[in-house]
PDB file of C-alpha atoms in Angstrom:
ATOM      1  CA  MET A   1     -49.116  55.609  48.972  1.00 78.00           C
ATOM      2  CA  ALA A   2     -52.827  55.392  49.548  1.00 88.00           C
ATOM      3  CA  SER A   3     -54.475  52.789  47.369  1.00 89.00           C
ATOM      4  CA  ILE A   4     -57.690  53.459  45.686  1.00 92.00           C
ATOM      5  CA  ASN A   5     -60.527  51.517  44.114  1.00 92.00           C
ATOM      6  CA  MET A   6     -61.235  52.060  40.522  1.00 90.00           C
ATOM      7  CA  SER A   7     -64.372  50.838  38.643  1.00 92.00           C
ATOM      8  CA  ILE A   8     -64.563  50.592  34.761  1.00 91.00           C
ATOM      9  CA  ARG A   9     -67.220  49.738  32.531  1.00 94.00           C
ATOM     10  CA  THR A  10     -66.061  46.723  29.571  1.00 93.00           C
ATOM     11  CA  ASP A  11     -67.710  44.151  27.658  1.00 95.00           C
ATOM     12  CA  SER A  12     -67.445  40.800  29.103  1.00 94.00           C
ATOM     13  CA  GLU A  13     -66.260  39.083  26.354  1.00 94.00           C
ATOM     14  CA  LEU A  14     -63.538  41.866  25.438  1.00 94.00           C
ATOM     15  CA  LYS A  15     -62.613  41.312  29.721  1.00 95.00           C
ATOM     16  CA  ALA A  16     -63.036  37.636  29.272  1.00 95.00           C
ATOM     17  CA  GLN A  17     -60.783  37.642  26.501  1.00 95.00           C
ATOM     18  CA  ALA A  18     -57.789  40.073  27.634  1.00 94.00           C
ATOM     19  CA  GLU A  19     -57.844  38.006  30.366  1.00 95.00           C
ATOM     20  CA  ALA A  20     -57.070  35.383  28.622  1.00 94.00           C
ATOM     21  CA  VAL A  21     -54.441  36.340  26.772  1.00 93.00           C
ATOM     22  CA  LEU A  22     -52.937  38.637  30.235  1.00 93.00           C
ATOM     23  CA  SER A  23     -52.690  34.956  31.449  1.00 93.00           C
ATOM     24  CA  GLN A  24     -51.223  33.362  28.727  1.00 92.00           C
ATOM     25  CA  LEU A  25     -48.278  36.606  29.415  1.00 91.00           C
ATOM     26  CA  GLY A  26     -48.507  35.709  33.437  1.00 91.00           C
ATOM     27  CA  MET A  27     -50.068  38.767  33.589  1.00 93.00           C
ATOM     28  CA  ASN A  28     -53.878  39.615  35.639  1.00 94.00           C
ATOM     29  CA  MET A  29     -55.730  42.773  35.101  1.00 94.00           C
ATOM     30  CA  ASN A  30     -55.180  44.425  37.988  1.00 93.00           C
ATOM     31  CA  GLY A  31     -51.654  44.417  37.562  1.00 93.00           C
ATOM     32  CA  THR A  32     -51.109  44.921  34.156  1.00 92.00           C
ATOM     33  CA  ILE A  33     -54.102  48.024  34.648  1.00 93.00           C
ATOM     34  CA  ASN A  34     -51.263  49.945  37.149  1.00 93.00           C
ATOM     35  CA  MET A  35     -48.556  48.802  35.192  1.00 90.00           C
ATOM     36  CA  PHE A  36     -50.461  50.743  31.505  1.00 89.00           C
ATOM     37  CA  LEU A  37     -51.054  53.546  34.257  1.00 93.00           C
ATOM     38  CA  HIS A  38     -47.692  54.195  35.716  1.00 93.00           C
ATOM     39  CA  GLN A  39     -46.294  53.726  32.087  1.00 90.00           C
ATOM     40  CA  ILE A  40     -48.358  56.392  30.944  1.00 92.00           C
ATOM     41  CA  VAL A  41     -46.743  58.784  33.795  1.00 94.00           C
ATOM     42  CA  ARG A  42     -43.765  57.958  33.072  1.00 92.00           C
ATOM     43  CA  ASP A  43     -43.938  58.813  29.555  1.00 89.00           C
ATOM     44  CA  ARG A  44     -46.048  61.294  29.102  1.00 90.00           C
ATOM     45  CA  ALA A  45     -48.008  59.168  26.302  1.00 87.00           C
ATOM     46  CA  VAL A  46     -49.827  55.762  26.158  1.00 83.00           C
ATOM     47  CA  PRO A  47     -48.109  52.599  25.461  1.00 80.00           C
ATOM     48  CA  LEU A  48     -49.744  50.029  23.269  1.00 72.00           C
ATOM     49  CA  SER A  49     -46.555  47.290  22.886  1.00 61.00           C
ATOM     50  CA  LEU A  50     -47.358  43.772  24.394  1.00 60.00           C
ATOM     51  CA  SER A  51     -48.440  41.495  21.758  1.00 64.00           C
ATOM     52  CA  LEU A  52     -48.680  37.701  21.346  1.00 64.00           C
ATOM     53  CA  SER A  53     -48.908  38.075  17.576  1.00 65.00           C
ATOM     54  CA  SER A  54     -46.315  35.599  16.652  1.00 56.00           C
ATOM     55  CA  GLU A  55     -44.519  38.187  13.829  1.00 62.00           C
ATOM     56  CA  GLN A  56     -44.118  40.188  17.378  1.00 60.00           C
ATOM     57  CA  SER A  57     -43.691  37.826  19.742  1.00 68.00           C
ATOM     58  CA  VAL A  58     -39.926  37.529  20.546  1.00 73.00           C
ATOM     59  CA  TYR A  59     -40.754  34.097  23.053  1.00 74.00           C
ATOM     60  CA  ALA A  60     -42.355  32.595  19.733  1.00 74.00           C
ATOM     61  CA  ASP A  61     -39.309  33.416  17.722  1.00 77.00           C
ATOM     62  CA  LEU A  62     -37.423  31.410  20.631  1.00 80.00           C
ATOM     63  CA  LEU A  63     -39.473  28.889  20.567  1.00 82.00           C
ATOM     64  CA  ALA A  64     -38.555  28.485  17.051  1.00 83.00           C
ATOM     65  CA  ALA A  65     -35.428  28.318  17.064  1.00 84.00           C
ATOM     66  CA  GLN A  66     -35.194  26.328  19.597  1.00 87.00           C
ATOM     67  CA  ALA A  67     -37.301  23.682  17.726  1.00 89.00           C
ATOM     68  CA  GLU A  68     -34.900  24.079  14.291  1.00 88.00           C
ATOM     69  CA  ARG A  69     -31.688  23.432  16.970  1.00 87.00           C
ATOM     70  CA  ALA A  70     -33.351  20.116  18.112  1.00 90.00           C
ATOM     71  CA  GLN A  71     -34.111  19.421  14.867  1.00 90.00           C
ATOM     72  CA  GLY A  72     -30.057  19.533  13.807  1.00 88.00           C
ATOM     73  CA  TYR A  73     -29.969  23.336  12.287  1.00 85.00           C
ATOM     74  CA  LYS A  74     -26.684  24.150  13.413  1.00 82.00           C
ATOM     75  CA  GLY A  75     -27.145  28.152  11.976  1.00 80.00           C
ATOM     76  CA  CYS A  76     -24.755  29.787   9.659  1.00 80.00           C
ATOM     77  CA  ASN A  77     -21.242  31.563   9.459  1.00 83.00           C
ATOM     78  CA  ALA A  78     -21.961  34.886   9.577  1.00 87.00           C
ATOM     79  CA  ARG A  79     -18.806  35.830   7.694  1.00 90.00           C
ATOM     80  CA  GLU A  80     -20.278  33.853   4.481  1.00 89.00           C
ATOM     81  CA  LEU A  81     -23.016  35.697   5.030  1.00 88.00           C
ATOM     82  CA  LEU A  82     -22.348  39.248   5.091  1.00 91.00           C
ATOM     83  CA  SER A  83     -20.316  38.079   2.011  1.00 91.00           C
ATOM     84  CA  ASP A  84     -23.724  36.907   0.537  1.00 90.00           C
ATOM     85  CA  MET A  85     -25.359  40.397   1.654  1.00 90.00           C
ATOM     86  CA  ASP A  86     -22.650  41.731  -0.456  1.00 91.00           C
ATOM     87  CA  HIS A  87     -22.859  39.492  -3.585  1.00 91.00           C
ATOM     88  CA  ILE A  88     -26.535  40.160  -3.509  1.00 91.00           C
ATOM     89  CA  ILE A  89     -26.190  43.862  -3.435  1.00 92.00           C
ATOM     90  CA  ALA A  90     -23.684  43.977  -5.427  1.00 90.00           C
ATOM     91  CA  GLU A  91     -26.322  42.254  -8.487  1.00 89.00           C
ATOM     92  CA  ALA A  92     -28.926  44.379  -7.329  1.00 90.00           C
ATOM     93  CA  GLU A  93     -26.795  47.798  -8.011  1.00 89.00           C
ATOM     94  CA  ASN A  94     -25.612  45.763 -11.065  1.00 89.00           C
ATOM     95  CA  ALA A  95     -29.437  45.375 -12.683  1.00 76.00           C
TER      96      ALA A  95
END
């Protein structure tokens, strides 16, 4: 498949900020734009779901869990958790 050069206009500060985020994700602008275009064609929709936000970042969640384990957190028993959830639901239904 032949390649073409494509140019876009954007604010220089926006470009710099986007490049900083992409760098943190291990990506670059060219690869990201190509990935974006491929996904648009494949899904026939505009995808906008990449994030460094700590609320949405699996990586940030993994780092937090790793830090908790390093501090001695052992987790919880799944059966106990489900039992506790059943009790909470029963209490809420009876309230």
